[in-house]
């Protein structure tokens, strides 16, 4: 077993949030490609379909994500996909602060192993994980940030892109930001905006 699989095995038995451990069907560990330092997408938490399938982003938001990835020259074989929470919050509510704190070491350990060239945070929960709860997505999106040793591209969640429709700002922004992440990943020497980070 490699280190990712060893970690995955630990995550699958997690019961740090007893209520989530009791209500989940599957722990959704995430996907990583057989690539070194893959672009890594971070979502919020599994929804109903992900909880059933045990895989991230397999529902409607995931289908849109696949389309936008393809338009950006990326696809599921070239990116890792993980979530802030590995278990579905019942009723798809937003994760609580305590749940995020309890689950934090798992995502930290995943990022250690993945060592991504660039991270894309999808939506408010994943963006807050890096930038802190006080920062609004609108303040930070549209550029590459250096947070500790990571380059981070904060953007909208695909469910916002679904909600606002094909002509809405989130879909165009998400497409643009995924392209930016693909470019940064292809050119490691690119100039970044340097920001004081929390990492
Ligand atoms: N939304 C997320 O944030 N993650 C998933 O895996 C699915 C939907």
mmCIF file of C-alpha atoms and ligand atoms in Angstrom:
data_model
loop_
_atom_site.group_PDB
_atom_site.id
_atom_site.type_symbol
_atom_site.label_atom_id
_atom_site.label_comp_id
_atom_site.label_asym_id
_atom_site.label_seq_id
_atom_site.Cartn_x
_atom_site.Cartn_y
_atom_site.Cartn_z
ATOM 1 C CA UNK A 1 0.000 0.000 0.000
ATOM 2 C CA UNK A 2 1.357 3.470 -0.834
ATOM 3 C CA UNK A 3 1.098 6.411 1.520
ATOM 4 C CA UNK A 4 -2.066 7.784 -0.105
ATOM 5 C CA UNK A 5 -3.808 4.440 0.345
ATOM 6 C CA UNK A 6 -2.552 4.139 3.917
ATOM 7 C CA UNK A 7 -3.945 7.565 4.693
ATOM 8 C CA UNK A 8 -7.193 6.739 2.877
ATOM 9 C CA UNK A 9 -7.589 3.627 5.024
ATOM 10 C CA UNK A 10 -7.276 5.749 8.156
ATOM 11 C CA UNK A 11 -9.713 8.371 6.893
ATOM 12 C CA UNK A 12 -12.292 5.685 6.074
ATOM 13 C CA UNK A 13 -12.447 4.604 9.723
ATOM 14 C CA UNK A 14 -12.644 8.151 11.122
ATOM 15 C CA UNK A 15 -15.237 8.817 13.818
ATOM 16 C CA UNK A 16 -14.074 12.231 15.041
ATOM 17 C CA UNK A 17 -17.561 13.561 14.247
ATOM 18 C CA UNK A 18 -19.737 10.770 15.698
ATOM 19 C CA UNK A 19 -22.955 12.214 14.182
ATOM 20 C CA UNK A 20 -21.431 12.209 10.669
ATOM 21 C CA UNK A 21 -19.930 8.757 11.137
ATOM 22 C CA UNK A 22 -23.416 7.527 12.075
ATOM 23 C CA UNK A 23 -25.242 9.139 9.145
ATOM 24 C CA UNK A 24 -22.767 8.589 6.295
ATOM 25 C CA UNK A 25 -22.945 5.791 3.723
ATOM 26 C CA UNK A 26 -19.345 6.245 2.577
ATOM 27 C CA UNK A 27 -16.415 8.342 3.641
ATOM 28 C CA UNK A 28 -15.414 10.239 0.502
ATOM 29 C CA UNK A 29 -11.629 10.307 0.665
ATOM 30 C CA UNK A 30 -11.100 11.877 -2.758
ATOM 31 C CA UNK A 31 -9.330 11.093 -6.015
ATOM 32 C CA UNK A 32 -5.727 11.510 -6.939
ATOM 33 C CA UNK A 33 -4.237 10.815 -10.364
ATOM 34 C CA UNK A 34 -1.051 8.847 -10.987
ATOM 35 C CA UNK A 35 0.766 12.121 -11.543
ATOM 36 C CA UNK A 36 3.376 13.931 -9.541
ATOM 37 C CA UNK A 37 2.250 17.207 -7.990
ATOM 38 C CA UNK A 38 -1.232 17.285 -9.564
ATOM 39 C CA UNK A 39 -3.468 20.331 -9.741
ATOM 40 C CA UNK A 40 -5.660 19.782 -6.698
ATOM 41 C CA UNK A 41 -9.280 20.860 -6.477
ATOM 42 C CA UNK A 42 -10.779 21.263 -3.027
ATOM 43 C CA UNK A 43 -14.555 21.218 -2.608
ATOM 44 C CA UNK A 44 -16.710 21.579 0.478
ATOM 45 C CA UNK A 45 -18.131 18.186 1.420
ATOM 46 C CA UNK A 46 -19.809 15.212 -0.241
ATOM 47 C CA UNK A 47 -23.448 15.570 -1.242
ATOM 48 C CA UNK A 48 -26.036 12.787 -1.375
ATOM 49 C CA UNK A 49 -24.716 11.256 -4.590
ATOM 50 C CA UNK A 50 -21.104 11.390 -3.479
ATOM 51 C CA UNK A 51 -22.076 9.804 -0.148
ATOM 52 C CA UNK A 52 -23.750 6.959 -2.054
ATOM 53 C CA UNK A 53 -20.921 6.509 -4.581
ATOM 54 C CA UNK A 54 -17.961 7.145 -2.276
ATOM 55 C CA UNK A 55 -16.467 9.495 -4.904
ATOM 56 C CA UNK A 56 -16.252 13.279 -4.994
ATOM 57 C CA UNK A 57 -18.200 15.418 -7.443
ATOM 58 C CA UNK A 58 -20.280 12.768 -9.180
ATOM 59 C CA UNK A 59 -23.584 14.694 -9.025
ATOM 60 C CA UNK A 60 -24.792 17.638 -11.135
ATOM 61 C CA UNK A 61 -22.111 19.992 -9.829
ATOM 62 C CA UNK A 62 -19.502 17.368 -10.671
ATOM 63 C CA UNK A 63 -20.815 16.970 -14.212
ATOM 64 C CA UNK A 64 -20.514 20.707 -14.766
ATOM 65 C CA UNK A 65 -17.051 20.633 -13.197
ATOM 66 C CA UNK A 66 -16.013 17.971 -15.737
ATOM 67 C CA UNK A 67 -17.181 20.189 -18.616
ATOM 68 C CA UNK A 68 -15.336 23.222 -17.258
ATOM 69 C CA UNK A 69 -12.200 21.167 -16.618
ATOM 70 C CA UNK A 70 -12.243 19.973 -20.223
ATOM 71 C CA UNK A 71 -12.634 23.554 -21.450
ATOM 72 C CA UNK A 72 -9.565 24.453 -19.388
ATOM 73 C CA UNK A 73 -7.410 21.678 -20.776
ATOM 74 C CA UNK A 74 -7.685 19.616 -17.579
ATOM 75 C CA UNK A 75 -9.647 16.483 -16.752
ATOM 76 C CA UNK A 76 -10.220 14.009 -13.948
ATOM 77 C CA UNK A 77 -7.107 12.068 -14.879
ATOM 78 C CA UNK A 78 -4.881 15.121 -14.416
ATOM 79 C CA UNK A 79 -6.290 16.576 -11.197
ATOM 80 C CA UNK A 80 -6.730 15.450 -7.623
ATOM 81 C CA UNK A 81 -10.165 16.126 -6.120
ATOM 82 C CA UNK A 82 -10.652 16.301 -2.366
ATOM 83 C CA UNK A 83 -13.043 17.971 0.040
ATOM 84 C CA UNK A 84 -12.737 19.937 3.278
ATOM 85 C CA UNK A 85 -15.068 17.389 4.913
ATOM 86 C CA UNK A 86 -14.870 13.724 4.031
ATOM 87 C CA UNK A 87 -18.390 12.934 5.287
ATOM 88 C CA UNK A 88 -21.717 14.291 4.079
ATOM 89 C CA UNK A 89 -23.362 16.807 6.391
ATOM 90 C CA UNK A 90 -27.006 15.677 6.638
ATOM 91 C CA UNK A 91 -29.340 17.651 4.382
ATOM 92 C CA UNK A 92 -26.289 19.122 2.593
ATOM 93 C CA UNK A 93 -25.976 21.849 5.188
ATOM 94 C CA UNK A 94 -22.781 23.887 5.335
ATOM 95 C CA UNK A 95 -20.129 22.181 7.513
ATOM 96 C CA UNK A 96 -19.910 23.498 11.056
ATOM 97 C CA UNK A 97 -16.733 25.101 12.351
ATOM 98 C CA UNK A 98 -16.179 22.121 14.653
ATOM 99 C CA UNK A 99 -16.536 19.631 11.787
ATOM 100 C CA UNK A 100 -14.021 21.586 9.717
ATOM 101 C CA UNK A 101 -11.567 21.641 12.639
ATOM 102 C CA UNK A 102 -11.996 17.900 13.260
ATOM 103 C CA UNK A 103 -11.447 17.057 9.596
ATOM 104 C CA UNK A 104 -8.590 19.526 9.029
ATOM 105 C CA UNK A 105 -5.703 17.103 9.730
ATOM 106 C CA UNK A 106 -6.941 14.764 6.983
ATOM 107 C CA UNK A 107 -6.828 17.452 4.308
ATOM 108 C CA UNK A 108 -3.472 18.680 5.610
ATOM 109 C CA UNK A 109 -2.099 15.133 5.331
ATOM 110 C CA UNK A 110 -3.551 14.743 1.823
ATOM 111 C CA UNK A 111 -1.895 17.982 0.682
ATOM 112 C CA UNK A 112 1.418 16.803 2.136
ATOM 113 C CA UNK A 113 1.230 13.676 -0.022
ATOM 114 C CA UNK A 114 -0.148 15.346 -3.154
ATOM 115 C CA UNK A 115 2.302 18.281 -2.961
ATOM 116 C CA UNK A 116 0.237 20.072 -5.618
ATOM 117 C CA UNK A 117 1.649 22.518 -8.138
ATOM 118 C CA UNK A 118 -1.487 24.570 -7.678
ATOM 119 C CA UNK A 119 -4.602 24.293 -5.545
ATOM 120 C CA UNK A 120 -8.052 25.469 -6.646
ATOM 121 C CA UNK A 121 -10.465 26.139 -3.781
ATOM 122 C CA UNK A 122 -14.054 25.695 -4.956
ATOM 123 C CA UNK A 123 -16.429 27.960 -3.039
ATOM 124 C CA UNK A 124 -16.543 29.635 0.330
ATOM 125 C CA UNK A 125 -15.809 26.708 2.654
ATOM 126 C CA UNK A 126 -12.634 25.597 0.870
ATOM 127 C CA UNK A 127 -11.516 29.205 0.389
ATOM 128 C CA UNK A 128 -12.033 29.943 4.105
ATOM 129 C CA UNK A 129 -9.961 26.848 4.931
ATOM 130 C CA UNK A 130 -6.925 28.662 3.464
ATOM 131 C CA UNK A 131 -7.728 32.342 3.897
ATOM 132 C CA UNK A 132 -9.641 32.361 7.170
ATOM 133 C CA UNK A 133 -13.346 32.880 7.719
ATOM 134 C CA UNK A 134 -13.189 36.675 7.440
ATOM 135 C CA UNK A 135 -12.197 36.828 3.756
ATOM 136 C CA UNK A 136 -14.866 37.040 1.093
ATOM 137 C CA UNK A 137 -14.419 35.060 -2.122
ATOM 138 C CA UNK A 138 -14.980 38.262 -4.117
ATOM 139 C CA UNK A 139 -11.937 39.827 -2.382
ATOM 140 C CA UNK A 140 -9.535 37.046 -3.246
ATOM 141 C CA UNK A 141 -10.657 35.487 -6.537
ATOM 142 C CA UNK A 142 -9.164 36.258 -9.928
ATOM 143 C CA UNK A 143 -5.520 35.818 -8.955
ATOM 144 C CA UNK A 144 -2.963 33.340 -7.708
ATOM 145 C CA UNK A 145 -2.025 33.576 -4.032
ATOM 146 C CA UNK A 146 0.998 32.120 -2.324
ATOM 147 C CA UNK A 147 -0.065 30.626 0.994
ATOM 148 C CA UNK A 148 2.858 29.026 2.744
ATOM 149 C CA UNK A 149 4.353 26.685 0.150
ATOM 150 C CA UNK A 150 1.176 26.439 -1.905
ATOM 151 C CA UNK A 151 -0.134 28.418 -4.840
ATOM 152 C CA UNK A 152 -3.854 28.830 -4.352
ATOM 153 C CA UNK A 153 -6.493 29.921 -6.882
ATOM 154 C CA UNK A 154 -9.760 30.662 -5.082
ATOM 155 C CA UNK A 155 -12.922 30.405 -7.175
ATOM 156 C CA UNK A 156 -16.634 29.685 -7.181
ATOM 157 C CA UNK A 157 -18.148 26.335 -6.359
ATOM 158 C CA UNK A 158 -19.682 24.612 -9.416
ATOM 159 C CA UNK A 159 -23.030 24.540 -7.579
ATOM 160 C CA UNK A 160 -22.994 28.374 -7.699
ATOM 161 C CA UNK A 161 -22.297 28.104 -11.425
ATOM 162 C CA UNK A 162 -25.342 25.834 -11.731
ATOM 163 C CA UNK A 163 -27.495 28.172 -9.653
ATOM 164 C CA UNK A 164 -26.641 31.275 -11.702
ATOM 165 C CA UNK A 165 -26.949 29.439 -15.029
ATOM 166 C CA UNK A 166 -24.839 29.318 -18.197
ATOM 167 C CA UNK A 167 -24.746 33.131 -18.620
ATOM 168 C CA UNK A 168 -23.978 33.854 -14.960
ATOM 169 C CA UNK A 169 -20.761 35.263 -13.527
ATOM 170 C CA UNK A 170 -19.776 32.168 -11.490
ATOM 171 C CA UNK A 171 -19.584 29.893 -14.531
ATOM 172 C CA UNK A 172 -17.423 32.321 -16.534
ATOM 173 C CA UNK A 173 -15.243 32.988 -13.482
ATOM 174 C CA UNK A 174 -14.813 29.300 -12.706
ATOM 175 C CA UNK A 175 -13.793 28.590 -16.310
ATOM 176 C CA UNK A 176 -11.328 31.487 -16.265
ATOM 177 C CA UNK A 177 -9.857 30.443 -12.896
ATOM 178 C CA UNK A 178 -9.431 26.789 -13.913
ATOM 179 C CA UNK A 179 -7.573 27.994 -17.021
ATOM 180 C CA UNK A 180 -5.379 30.172 -14.814
ATOM 181 C CA UNK A 181 -4.627 27.158 -12.585
ATOM 182 C CA UNK A 182 -3.757 25.053 -15.653
ATOM 183 C CA UNK A 183 -1.372 27.776 -16.854
ATOM 184 C CA UNK A 184 0.309 28.123 -13.458
ATOM 185 C CA UNK A 185 0.675 24.343 -13.214
ATOM 186 C CA UNK A 186 2.313 24.255 -16.636
ATOM 187 C CA UNK A 187 4.705 27.099 -15.789
ATOM 188 C CA UNK A 188 6.189 26.626 -12.345
ATOM 189 C CA UNK A 189 8.367 29.683 -12.723
ATOM 190 C CA UNK A 190 5.380 32.056 -13.149
ATOM 191 C CA UNK A 191 5.236 35.126 -10.926
ATOM 192 C CA UNK A 192 2.790 34.868 -8.052
ATOM 193 C CA UNK A 193 1.161 37.396 -5.906
ATOM 194 C CA UNK A 194 2.736 36.839 -2.518
ATOM 195 C CA UNK A 195 0.319 37.002 0.377
ATOM 196 C CA UNK A 196 0.830 36.414 4.057
ATOM 197 C CA UNK A 197 -0.734 33.021 4.583
ATOM 198 C CA UNK A 198 -2.248 31.018 7.383
ATOM 199 C CA UNK A 199 -0.668 27.750 6.388
HETATM 200 N N1 LIG B 1 -19.835 19.396 -3.581
HETATM 201 C C1 LIG B 1 -18.616 19.377 -2.996
HETATM 202 O O1 LIG B 1 -18.158 20.382 -2.469
HETATM 203 N N2 LIG B 1 -17.929 18.245 -3.013
HETATM 204 C C2 LIG B 1 -18.360 17.145 -3.603
HETATM 205 O O2 LIG B 1 -17.646 16.144 -3.587
HETATM 206 C C3 LIG B 1 -19.626 17.191 -4.206
HETATM 207 C C4 LIG B 1 -20.349 18.318 -4.186
#
